[in-house]
mmCIF file of C-alpha atoms in Angstrom:
data_model
loop_
_atom_site.group_PDB
_atom_site.id
_atom_site.type_symbol
_atom_site.label_atom_id
_atom_site.label_comp_id
_atom_site.label_asym_id
_atom_site.label_seq_id
_atom_site.Cartn_x
_atom_site.Cartn_y
_atom_site.Cartn_z
ATOM 1 C CA UNK A 14 18.167 -55.942 0.562
ATOM 2 C CA UNK A 15 20.243 -52.722 1.959
ATOM 3 C CA UNK A 16 23.299 -52.338 2.600
ATOM 4 C CA UNK A 17 25.653 -50.478 4.212
ATOM 5 C CA UNK A 18 27.059 -47.233 3.111
ATOM 6 C CA UNK A 19 30.709 -48.043 4.402
ATOM 7 C CA UNK A 20 31.802 -44.678 5.186
ATOM 8 C CA UNK A 21 32.383 -44.037 9.052
ATOM 9 C CA UNK A 22 31.077 -40.841 10.077
ATOM 10 C CA UNK A 23 33.847 -40.346 12.194
ATOM 11 C CA UNK A 24 37.165 -41.416 13.692
ATOM 12 C CA UNK A 25 37.724 -44.549 15.066
ATOM 13 C CA UNK A 26 39.475 -45.085 17.789
ATOM 14 C CA UNK A 27 40.872 -48.557 17.856
ATOM 15 C CA UNK A 28 37.908 -50.759 17.841
ATOM 16 C CA UNK A 29 35.065 -48.428 17.509
ATOM 17 C CA UNK A 30 33.892 -44.982 18.110
ATOM 18 C CA UNK A 31 34.543 -42.775 20.953
ATOM 19 C CA UNK A 32 30.985 -42.204 20.355
ATOM 20 C CA UNK A 33 29.855 -45.861 21.463
ATOM 21 C CA UNK A 34 32.385 -45.618 23.918
ATOM 22 C CA UNK A 35 30.500 -42.652 25.503
ATOM 23 C CA UNK A 36 26.632 -43.587 24.706
ATOM 24 C CA UNK A 37 28.118 -46.424 27.028
ATOM 25 C CA UNK A 38 29.356 -44.924 29.844
ATOM 26 C CA UNK A 39 25.780 -42.761 29.784
ATOM 27 C CA UNK A 40 23.733 -46.618 29.601
ATOM 28 C CA UNK A 41 26.170 -47.687 32.505
ATOM 29 C CA UNK A 42 25.130 -45.210 35.105
ATOM 30 C CA UNK A 43 21.159 -45.395 33.402
ATOM 31 C CA UNK A 44 21.473 -49.183 34.071
ATOM 32 C CA UNK A 45 22.583 -48.818 37.875
ATOM 33 C CA UNK A 46 19.238 -46.430 38.597
ATOM 34 C CA UNK A 47 17.165 -49.156 36.374
ATOM 35 C CA UNK A 48 18.565 -52.632 37.971
ATOM 36 C CA UNK A 49 17.800 -51.400 41.350
ATOM 37 C CA UNK A 50 14.467 -50.982 40.433
ATOM 38 C CA UNK A 51 14.414 -54.036 38.599
ATOM 39 C CA UNK A 52 16.230 -56.306 41.326
ATOM 40 C CA UNK A 53 13.787 -54.660 44.127
ATOM 41 C CA UNK A 54 10.527 -55.084 42.054
ATOM 42 C CA UNK A 55 9.853 -58.724 42.804
ATOM 43 C CA UNK A 56 10.924 -58.440 46.487
ATOM 44 C CA UNK A 57 8.406 -55.791 47.204
ATOM 45 C CA UNK A 58 5.271 -57.086 45.183
ATOM 46 C CA UNK A 59 5.227 -60.298 46.008
ATOM 47 C CA UNK A 60 6.744 -60.065 50.419
ATOM 48 C CA UNK A 61 5.969 -56.375 51.279
ATOM 49 C CA UNK A 62 2.592 -56.001 48.727
ATOM 50 C CA UNK A 63 1.724 -59.576 49.261
ATOM 51 C CA UNK A 64 1.143 -58.895 45.355
ATOM 52 C CA UNK A 65 -0.040 -62.220 43.498
ATOM 53 C CA UNK A 66 1.864 -63.671 40.991
ATOM 54 C CA UNK A 67 -1.022 -62.792 38.124
ATOM 55 C CA UNK A 68 -0.754 -59.314 39.607
ATOM 56 C CA UNK A 69 3.095 -59.659 39.321
ATOM 57 C CA UNK A 70 2.503 -60.774 35.747
ATOM 58 C CA UNK A 71 0.686 -57.850 34.870
ATOM 59 C CA UNK A 72 3.078 -55.276 35.900
ATOM 60 C CA UNK A 73 5.365 -56.280 35.777
ATOM 61 C CA UNK A 74 4.712 -57.539 31.688
ATOM 62 C CA UNK A 75 4.212 -52.744 31.398
ATOM 63 C CA UNK A 76 7.238 -52.878 33.221
ATOM 64 C CA UNK A 77 8.607 -54.895 29.988
ATOM 65 C CA UNK A 78 5.421 -54.020 27.279
ATOM 66 C CA UNK A 79 4.966 -49.354 27.949
ATOM 67 C CA UNK A 80 8.294 -49.266 26.147
ATOM 68 C CA UNK A 81 5.905 -50.741 22.763
ATOM 69 C CA UNK A 82 4.592 -47.615 20.611
ATOM 70 C CA UNK A 83 7.220 -45.100 22.479
ATOM 71 C CA UNK A 84 9.228 -46.903 19.918
ATOM 72 C CA UNK A 85 7.965 -46.150 17.545
ATOM 73 C CA UNK A 86 7.345 -42.650 18.015
ATOM 74 C CA UNK A 87 10.897 -42.175 19.438
ATOM 75 C CA UNK A 88 12.750 -44.436 16.343
ATOM 76 C CA UNK A 89 10.547 -41.987 13.788
ATOM 77 C CA UNK A 90 10.985 -38.619 15.842
ATOM 78 C CA UNK A 91 15.150 -38.701 15.235
ATOM 79 C CA UNK A 92 15.118 -40.309 11.853
ATOM 80 C CA UNK A 93 12.772 -36.870 10.818
ATOM 81 C CA UNK A 94 14.939 -35.143 12.570
ATOM 82 C CA UNK A 95 17.955 -35.815 12.496
ATOM 83 C CA UNK A 96 18.818 -34.987 16.718
ATOM 84 C CA UNK A 97 18.954 -38.488 17.600
ATOM 85 C CA UNK A 98 20.706 -37.623 21.112
ATOM 86 C CA UNK A 99 17.690 -34.527 21.674
ATOM 87 C CA UNK A 100 15.484 -36.997 21.515
ATOM 88 C CA UNK A 101 16.956 -40.071 23.264
ATOM 89 C CA UNK A 102 17.723 -36.962 25.735
ATOM 90 C CA UNK A 103 13.955 -36.860 26.748
ATOM 91 C CA UNK A 104 14.022 -40.481 27.503
ATOM 92 C CA UNK A 105 16.592 -40.465 29.732
ATOM 93 C CA UNK A 106 15.294 -37.434 30.741
ATOM 94 C CA UNK A 107 11.534 -38.563 31.631
ATOM 95 C CA UNK A 108 13.277 -42.333 33.830
ATOM 96 C CA UNK A 109 15.022 -39.795 35.647
ATOM 97 C CA UNK A 110 12.178 -38.074 36.771
ATOM 98 C CA UNK A 111 9.736 -40.858 37.362
ATOM 99 C CA UNK A 112 12.552 -42.444 40.326
ATOM 100 C CA UNK A 113 11.297 -39.897 42.320
ATOM 101 C CA UNK A 114 7.331 -40.969 41.972
ATOM 102 C CA UNK A 115 7.364 -44.777 43.253
ATOM 103 C CA UNK A 116 8.007 -43.550 47.248
ATOM 104 C CA UNK A 117 4.743 -41.239 46.359
ATOM 105 C CA UNK A 118 2.229 -43.837 45.292
ATOM 106 C CA UNK A 119 3.113 -46.686 47.785
ATOM 107 C CA UNK A 120 1.358 -49.639 47.695
ATOM 108 C CA UNK A 121 -0.648 -48.859 45.566
ATOM 109 C CA UNK A 122 -1.042 -50.328 42.189
ATOM 110 C CA UNK A 123 -1.870 -48.154 39.744
ATOM 111 C CA UNK A 124 0.095 -45.588 41.262
ATOM 112 C CA UNK A 125 3.245 -48.042 41.133
ATOM 113 C CA UNK A 126 2.068 -49.332 37.650
ATOM 114 C CA UNK A 127 0.900 -45.710 36.666
ATOM 115 C CA UNK A 128 4.631 -45.056 37.231
ATOM 116 C CA UNK A 129 6.528 -48.432 35.677
ATOM 117 C CA UNK A 130 4.394 -47.438 32.345
ATOM 118 C CA UNK A 131 5.754 -43.845 32.651
ATOM 119 C CA UNK A 132 9.492 -45.071 33.151
ATOM 120 C CA UNK A 133 9.182 -47.599 30.722
ATOM 121 C CA UNK A 134 7.618 -45.118 27.626
ATOM 122 C CA UNK A 135 11.528 -43.132 28.533
ATOM 123 C CA UNK A 136 13.574 -45.913 28.032
ATOM 124 C CA UNK A 137 10.902 -46.488 24.614
ATOM 125 C CA UNK A 138 11.859 -43.185 23.715
ATOM 126 C CA UNK A 139 15.870 -43.500 23.752
ATOM 127 C CA UNK A 140 16.865 -46.319 23.482
ATOM 128 C CA UNK A 141 16.295 -46.578 19.019
ATOM 129 C CA UNK A 142 17.358 -43.548 18.653
ATOM 130 C CA UNK A 143 20.040 -43.941 21.216
ATOM 131 C CA UNK A 144 21.260 -47.513 19.010
ATOM 132 C CA UNK A 145 20.841 -45.330 15.953
ATOM 133 C CA UNK A 146 23.464 -42.783 17.591
ATOM 134 C CA UNK A 147 25.379 -46.149 18.250
ATOM 135 C CA UNK A 148 25.257 -46.940 14.351
ATOM 136 C CA UNK A 149 25.794 -44.579 12.215
ATOM 137 C CA UNK A 150 29.123 -43.898 14.639
ATOM 138 C CA UNK A 151 29.755 -47.541 13.182
ATOM 139 C CA UNK A 152 31.283 -49.229 9.786
ATOM 140 C CA UNK A 153 29.194 -51.935 8.564
ATOM 141 C CA UNK A 154 31.594 -54.347 9.387
ATOM 142 C CA UNK A 155 31.925 -53.043 13.016
ATOM 143 C CA UNK A 156 28.511 -52.734 13.861
ATOM 144 C CA UNK A 157 28.550 -56.670 16.355
ATOM 145 C CA UNK A 158 31.799 -55.320 18.507
ATOM 146 C CA UNK A 159 30.154 -52.324 18.921
ATOM 147 C CA UNK A 160 27.614 -53.279 20.001
ATOM 148 C CA UNK A 161 28.826 -56.061 21.867
ATOM 149 C CA UNK A 162 30.767 -52.780 23.693
ATOM 150 C CA UNK A 163 27.657 -50.659 24.542
ATOM 151 C CA UNK A 164 26.276 -53.972 26.519
ATOM 152 C CA UNK A 165 29.973 -54.538 27.948
ATOM 153 C CA UNK A 166 29.677 -51.345 29.668
ATOM 154 C CA UNK A 167 25.345 -51.491 29.588
ATOM 155 C CA UNK A 168 25.834 -54.190 32.213
ATOM 156 C CA UNK A 169 28.367 -53.500 34.220
ATOM 157 C CA UNK A 170 25.774 -50.751 35.320
ATOM 158 C CA UNK A 171 23.622 -53.841 35.321
ATOM 159 C CA UNK A 172 25.852 -55.436 37.713
ATOM 160 C CA UNK A 173 25.971 -52.579 40.115
ATOM 161 C CA UNK A 174 22.416 -51.959 40.232
ATOM 162 C CA UNK A 175 21.281 -55.257 42.029
ATOM 163 C CA UNK A 176 24.579 -54.978 44.546
ATOM 164 C CA UNK A 177 23.795 -51.392 45.499
ATOM 165 C CA UNK A 178 20.883 -51.759 46.113
ATOM 166 C CA UNK A 179 21.738 -55.367 47.786
ATOM 167 C CA UNK A 180 23.546 -53.614 50.125
ATOM 168 C CA UNK A 181 20.577 -51.224 50.904
ATOM 169 C CA UNK A 182 18.236 -53.684 51.781
ATOM 170 C CA UNK A 183 20.235 -55.170 54.326
ATOM 171 C CA UNK A 184 20.786 -51.982 55.598
ATOM 172 C CA UNK A 185 18.008 -51.043 56.179
ATOM 173 C CA UNK A 186 15.382 -53.485 55.045
ATOM 174 C CA UNK A 187 12.387 -53.061 52.743
ATOM 175 C CA UNK A 188 11.539 -48.765 52.767
ATOM 176 C CA UNK A 189 11.188 -47.900 49.216
ATOM 177 C CA UNK A 190 12.731 -44.607 49.437
ATOM 178 C CA UNK A 191 16.245 -45.229 49.786
ATOM 179 C CA UNK A 192 16.040 -47.096 46.817
ATOM 180 C CA UNK A 193 14.427 -44.984 44.401
ATOM 181 C CA UNK A 194 16.417 -41.690 45.593
ATOM 182 C CA UNK A 195 19.580 -43.589 44.560
ATOM 183 C CA UNK A 196 18.238 -44.776 42.285
ATOM 184 C CA UNK A 197 16.957 -40.744 40.785
ATOM 185 C CA UNK A 198 20.448 -39.720 41.281
ATOM 186 C CA UNK A 199 22.133 -42.654 39.317
ATOM 187 C CA UNK A 200 20.217 -42.039 36.068
ATOM 188 C CA UNK A 201 20.824 -37.648 36.132
ATOM 189 C CA UNK A 202 23.889 -38.383 36.302
ATOM 190 C CA UNK A 203 23.618 -40.747 33.069
ATOM 191 C CA UNK A 204 21.601 -37.613 31.312
ATOM 192 C CA UNK A 205 24.375 -35.057 32.599
ATOM 193 C CA UNK A 206 26.927 -37.805 30.826
ATOM 194 C CA UNK A 207 24.666 -37.868 27.951
ATOM 195 C CA UNK A 208 24.052 -34.365 26.770
ATOM 196 C CA UNK A 209 28.234 -33.278 28.032
ATOM 197 C CA UNK A 210 29.615 -35.955 26.459
ATOM 198 C CA UNK A 211 27.707 -37.614 23.314
ATOM 199 C CA UNK A 212 28.940 -36.390 19.818
ATOM 200 C CA UNK A 213 26.681 -35.984 17.441
ATOM 201 C CA UNK A 214 27.662 -34.735 14.163
ATOM 202 C CA UNK A 215 26.080 -32.831 12.712
ATOM 203 C CA UNK A 216 25.549 -33.817 8.951
ATOM 204 C CA UNK A 217 23.399 -33.009 5.118
ATOM 205 C CA UNK A 218 20.648 -35.229 4.636
ATOM 206 C CA UNK A 219 21.825 -38.629 3.379
ATOM 207 C CA UNK A 220 20.142 -40.451 0.409
ATOM 208 C CA UNK A 221 16.964 -42.447 1.009
ATOM 209 C CA UNK A 222 12.807 -42.233 1.719
ATOM 210 C CA UNK A 223 11.889 -39.639 3.771
ATOM 211 C CA UNK A 224 11.759 -40.234 7.734
ATOM 212 C CA UNK A 225 8.049 -41.232 8.209
ATOM 213 C CA UNK A 226 5.636 -43.521 10.247
ATOM 214 C CA UNK A 227 4.790 -45.136 6.947
ATOM 215 C CA UNK A 228 8.142 -45.123 5.536
ATOM 216 C CA UNK A 229 8.968 -46.873 8.727
ATOM 217 C CA UNK A 230 6.382 -49.293 8.428
ATOM 218 C CA UNK A 231 7.237 -50.336 4.810
ATOM 219 C CA UNK A 232 10.348 -51.320 5.999
ATOM 220 C CA UNK A 233 8.742 -54.262 6.408
ATOM 221 C CA UNK A 234 8.013 -55.025 2.405
ATOM 222 C CA UNK A 235 11.674 -56.495 2.865
ATOM 223 C CA UNK A 236 12.004 -59.900 2.735
ATOM 224 C CA UNK A 237 14.564 -59.911 4.952
ATOM 225 C CA UNK A 238 13.756 -57.903 7.439
ATOM 226 C CA UNK A 239 10.389 -58.777 6.997
ATOM 227 C CA UNK A 240 11.294 -62.435 8.502
ATOM 228 C CA UNK A 241 13.616 -60.774 11.451
ATOM 229 C CA UNK A 242 10.885 -59.026 12.735
ATOM 230 C CA UNK A 243 8.272 -61.892 13.148
ATOM 231 C CA UNK A 244 10.809 -64.422 13.807
ATOM 232 C CA UNK A 245 12.101 -62.075 16.399
ATOM 233 C CA UNK A 246 8.770 -61.300 18.492
ATOM 234 C CA UNK A 247 7.505 -64.933 18.307
ATOM 235 C CA UNK A 248 10.862 -65.284 20.460
ATOM 236 C CA UNK A 249 9.594 -62.809 22.060
ATOM 237 C CA UNK A 250 6.040 -64.569 22.660
ATOM 238 C CA UNK A 251 8.405 -67.118 25.025
ATOM 239 C CA UNK A 252 10.987 -65.419 26.422
ATOM 240 C CA UNK A 253 9.926 -64.860 30.313
ATOM 241 C CA UNK A 254 10.994 -61.802 31.499
ATOM 242 C CA UNK A 255 13.992 -61.410 33.841
ATOM 243 C CA UNK A 256 12.166 -60.904 37.014
ATOM 244 C CA UNK A 257 10.318 -64.158 36.653
ATOM 245 C CA UNK A 258 13.374 -66.401 35.064
ATOM 246 C CA UNK A 259 15.153 -64.793 38.855
ATOM 247 C CA UNK A 260 12.072 -65.894 40.786
ATOM 248 C CA UNK A 261 11.582 -69.808 39.212
ATOM 249 C CA UNK A 262 15.274 -69.606 39.683
ATOM 250 C CA UNK A 263 14.740 -69.089 43.040
ATOM 251 C CA UNK A 264 12.027 -71.007 43.545
ATOM 252 C CA UNK A 265 13.582 -74.049 41.904
ATOM 253 C CA UNK A 266 16.828 -74.424 43.304
ATOM 254 C CA UNK A 267 15.529 -73.186 47.336
ATOM 255 C CA UNK A 268 17.911 -70.146 47.698
ATOM 256 C CA UNK A 269 17.479 -68.183 50.680
ATOM 257 C CA UNK A 270 14.918 -65.481 49.318
ATOM 258 C CA UNK A 271 16.958 -62.432 50.237
ATOM 259 C CA UNK A 272 19.112 -63.851 47.193
ATOM 260 C CA UNK A 273 16.660 -62.152 44.907
ATOM 261 C CA UNK A 274 18.067 -59.180 45.088
ATOM 262 C CA UNK A 275 21.538 -60.503 44.089
ATOM 263 C CA UNK A 276 20.634 -63.215 41.292
ATOM 264 C CA UNK A 277 20.634 -60.277 38.388
ATOM 265 C CA UNK A 278 24.154 -59.566 39.788
ATOM 266 C CA UNK A 279 25.361 -63.232 37.880
ATOM 267 C CA UNK A 280 22.988 -62.788 34.798
ATOM 268 C CA UNK A 281 24.491 -59.383 34.299
ATOM 269 C CA UNK A 282 28.472 -60.480 35.392
ATOM 270 C CA UNK A 283 28.307 -63.417 33.049
ATOM 271 C CA UNK A 284 26.559 -61.917 30.043
ATOM 272 C CA UNK A 285 29.198 -58.192 31.291
ATOM 273 C CA UNK A 286 32.583 -61.078 30.117
ATOM 274 C CA UNK A 287 30.483 -62.775 26.928
ATOM 275 C CA UNK A 288 29.166 -59.781 25.227
ATOM 276 C CA UNK A 289 31.474 -58.119 23.813
ATOM 277 C CA UNK A 290 33.502 -61.397 22.613
ATOM 278 C CA UNK A 291 30.158 -62.966 21.282
ATOM 279 C CA UNK A 292 29.487 -59.859 19.359
ATOM 280 C CA UNK A 293 33.025 -60.336 17.969
ATOM 281 C CA UNK A 294 31.963 -63.623 16.666
ATOM 282 C CA UNK A 295 28.868 -62.884 15.555
ATOM 283 C CA UNK A 296 30.246 -59.891 12.823
ATOM 284 C CA UNK A 297 32.496 -63.378 11.642
ATOM 285 C CA UNK A 298 29.962 -66.517 11.509
ATOM 286 C CA UNK A 299 26.896 -64.482 10.908
ATOM 287 C CA UNK A 300 24.658 -62.501 13.176
ATOM 288 C CA UNK A 301 20.640 -64.464 13.077
ATOM 289 C CA UNK A 302 22.762 -67.841 13.792
ATOM 290 C CA UNK A 303 24.056 -66.045 16.843
ATOM 291 C CA UNK A 304 20.837 -65.121 17.784
ATOM 292 C CA UNK A 305 19.018 -68.148 17.404
ATOM 293 C CA UNK A 306 21.957 -70.215 19.628
ATOM 294 C CA UNK A 307 21.103 -67.219 22.592
ATOM 295 C CA UNK A 308 17.730 -68.853 22.651
ATOM 296 C CA UNK A 309 18.357 -72.247 22.529
ATOM 297 C CA UNK A 310 20.586 -71.125 25.668
ATOM 298 C CA UNK A 311 17.874 -69.832 27.147
ATOM 299 C CA UNK A 312 16.174 -73.101 26.646
ATOM 300 C CA UNK A 313 19.129 -74.407 28.913
ATOM 301 C CA UNK A 314 17.827 -71.872 32.045
ATOM 302 C CA UNK A 315 14.600 -73.567 31.933
ATOM 303 C CA UNK A 316 15.158 -77.223 32.165
ATOM 304 C CA UNK A 317 17.855 -76.939 34.989
ATOM 305 C CA UNK A 318 14.201 -75.780 36.519
ATOM 306 C CA UNK A 319 12.863 -78.796 36.611
ATOM 307 C CA UNK A 320 16.473 -80.897 37.974
ATOM 308 C CA UNK A 321 15.614 -80.866 41.586
ATOM 309 C CA UNK A 322 17.836 -81.086 44.598
ATOM 310 C CA UNK A 323 20.794 -78.871 42.924
ATOM 311 C CA UNK A 324 20.515 -75.625 44.986
ATOM 312 C CA UNK A 325 23.866 -73.284 44.891
ATOM 313 C CA UNK A 326 25.009 -75.315 41.708
ATOM 314 C CA UNK A 327 21.757 -75.343 40.038
ATOM 315 C CA UNK A 328 21.266 -71.064 40.420
ATOM 316 C CA UNK A 329 24.960 -70.794 38.978
ATOM 317 C CA UNK A 330 24.455 -72.858 35.827
ATOM 318 C CA UNK A 331 21.108 -71.187 35.275
ATOM 319 C CA UNK A 332 22.524 -67.648 35.752
ATOM 320 C CA UNK A 333 25.502 -68.728 33.601
ATOM 321 C CA UNK A 334 23.046 -69.700 30.993
ATOM 322 C CA UNK A 335 21.222 -66.892 31.351
ATOM 323 C CA UNK A 336 24.316 -64.927 31.204
ATOM 324 C CA UNK A 337 25.149 -65.901 27.576
ATOM 325 C CA UNK A 338 21.525 -65.403 26.491
ATOM 326 C CA UNK A 339 21.909 -61.741 26.672
ATOM 327 C CA UNK A 340 25.358 -61.577 25.389
ATOM 328 C CA UNK A 341 24.184 -63.414 21.924
ATOM 329 C CA UNK A 342 20.554 -61.772 21.198
ATOM 330 C CA UNK A 343 21.265 -58.280 22.816
ATOM 331 C CA UNK A 344 23.449 -56.264 20.871
ATOM 332 C CA UNK A 345 23.274 -58.741 18.339
ATOM 333 C CA UNK A 346 19.363 -58.297 17.241
ATOM 334 C CA UNK A 347 20.592 -54.436 16.375
ATOM 335 C CA UNK A 348 23.146 -55.478 14.777
ATOM 336 C CA UNK A 349 21.784 -56.990 12.519
ATOM 337 C CA UNK A 350 18.386 -55.210 12.194
ATOM 338 C CA UNK A 351 21.126 -52.086 11.040
ATOM 339 C CA UNK A 352 22.109 -53.266 8.493
ATOM 340 C CA UNK A 353 18.655 -53.839 6.856
ATOM 341 C CA UNK A 354 17.217 -50.651 7.155
ATOM 342 C CA UNK A 355 18.921 -47.447 4.999
ATOM 343 C CA UNK A 356 20.666 -45.194 7.406
ATOM 344 C CA UNK A 357 17.832 -42.473 6.867
ATOM 345 C CA UNK A 358 15.604 -44.720 8.852
ATOM 346 C CA UNK A 359 17.485 -46.708 11.150
ATOM 347 C CA UNK A 360 15.766 -45.119 14.297
ATOM 348 C CA UNK A 361 12.877 -45.885 12.951
ATOM 349 C CA UNK A 362 13.912 -49.695 11.249
ATOM 350 C CA UNK A 363 14.965 -50.354 14.775
ATOM 351 C CA UNK A 364 11.817 -49.227 16.148
ATOM 352 C CA UNK A 365 9.575 -51.198 14.973
ATOM 353 C CA UNK A 366 11.660 -54.692 15.619
ATOM 354 C CA UNK A 367 11.727 -53.811 19.315
ATOM 355 C CA UNK A 368 7.929 -52.672 19.254
ATOM 356 C CA UNK A 369 6.896 -56.286 18.121
ATOM 357 C CA UNK A 370 9.077 -57.838 21.395
ATOM 358 C CA UNK A 371 8.499 -55.729 23.152
ATOM 359 C CA UNK A 372 4.917 -56.277 22.478
ATOM 360 C CA UNK A 373 5.672 -59.778 22.621
ATOM 361 C CA UNK A 374 6.819 -59.474 26.459
ATOM 362 C CA UNK A 375 3.625 -57.938 27.546
ATOM 363 C CA UNK A 376 2.111 -61.105 26.907
ATOM 364 C CA UNK A 377 4.348 -62.872 27.940
ATOM 365 C CA UNK A 378 4.538 -62.037 30.935
ATOM 366 C CA UNK A 379 1.078 -61.203 32.013
ATOM 367 C CA UNK A 380 0.347 -64.871 30.223
ATOM 368 C CA UNK A 381 2.707 -66.402 32.914
ATOM 369 C CA UNK A 382 1.693 -64.775 35.545
ATOM 370 C CA UNK A 383 -1.370 -66.220 35.171
ATOM 371 C CA UNK A 384 0.065 -69.557 34.419
ATOM 372 C CA UNK A 385 2.166 -69.527 37.456
ATOM 373 C CA UNK A 386 -0.694 -68.639 39.708
ATOM 374 C CA UNK A 387 -3.343 -71.404 38.847
ATOM 375 C CA UNK A 388 -1.347 -73.772 38.282
ATOM 376 C CA UNK A 389 2.072 -76.050 39.647
ATOM 377 C CA UNK A 390 5.649 -74.921 39.313
ATOM 378 C CA UNK A 391 6.712 -78.004 37.144
ATOM 379 C CA UNK A 392 3.301 -77.480 34.362
ATOM 380 C CA UNK A 393 4.123 -74.179 33.967
ATOM 381 C CA UNK A 394 7.786 -74.762 33.049
ATOM 382 C CA UNK A 395 6.747 -77.673 30.852
ATOM 383 C CA UNK A 396 4.666 -74.951 28.812
ATOM 384 C CA UNK A 397 7.686 -72.560 29.033
ATOM 385 C CA UNK A 398 9.406 -74.452 27.214
ATOM 386 C CA UNK A 399 7.337 -76.196 24.579
ATOM 387 C CA UNK A 400 7.000 -72.378 23.951
ATOM 388 C CA UNK A 401 10.378 -71.764 23.380
ATOM 389 C CA UNK A 402 11.089 -74.605 21.112
ATOM 390 C CA UNK A 403 8.668 -73.677 19.316
ATOM 391 C CA UNK A 404 9.272 -70.140 18.396
ATOM 392 C CA UNK A 405 12.650 -71.674 17.823
ATOM 393 C CA UNK A 406 12.273 -73.509 14.988
ATOM 394 C CA UNK A 407 9.358 -70.882 13.712
ATOM 395 C CA UNK A 408 12.380 -68.446 13.719
ATOM 396 C CA UNK A 409 15.027 -70.581 12.635
ATOM 397 C CA UNK A 410 12.347 -71.720 9.778
ATOM 398 C CA UNK A 411 12.498 -68.089 8.297
ATOM 399 C CA UNK A 412 16.300 -68.304 8.384
ATOM 400 C CA UNK A 413 15.837 -64.378 9.145
#
């Protein structure tokens, strides 16, 4: 197993490097943009355009899964050129531009799907290079704290995005143009911050495997890395997308439909409070156990959906558990993977695992959309619980 060097790339200010803080600011602004769209899409597609759950499941899966292949491309390019910042900037720029396409395509399912795919393609390009910048700038024993801080700042954006969308919907109704225009503005400002303030210190190429697609995939020959990749993909197959979680919580608890756009706010608020301390906890007690506990918390979210008459209390409990799930899984997985791959393949190693997750979640959204369309609500939730419980057992037995 590869053990990362303890030599930091730059002087650490406090607990994490300045690069991590700057990237956190970029993610904050970009997540305002992204979460505005995430909060708006269920209302726009299901209520305004009257799409079926099966259609929504496909588009929602596309929103998640379109990142898959380009995660590998972004990881490979950034490792090969050692220009992680430049590759990330292309991804951030692509997502910013596509926000202006949504109002143009109108009610066309094909057009919306293409715009969603382009937006997520930008995310696919930028995610691995961004996480590589974080891991390369941070001492190995502080990776959990660094990713936790970054995800905390990212989550501030996730808090603000739904709030901005809610205020726009409250003020002007379900009009798509202004929502997407404001979203694009936040994305452009995030790109400017990346270009102006994120530092990528040039350094001689470190010793290690030469970056290539084959070398990235060859990481799967390592038993520890392979177990993490397989287990995270299996768990992804049984993880419902955020949009479906929020729709199910609204249906199960009877919360007013106009509050649906605010549900991401509840998840994000919990994530904001918990991400950094959970990241530090993962550094101390082990990242993989914390990651698995996070999925047990997600089981709690699904279980709440089966309790009748819970109202706002049930909605609050579900969103609390959902936020804790993200705090225990999002940055923690990146920290775990970063410790298993050499510096020359850092972005590629992250991208392979993230690609497996993205493809698995695409399949999950499509399958659950059809299930919710053609099966009873309770049946669909029971299937989701059974699938996630089985996936947790498989991941635990793999012992990654």
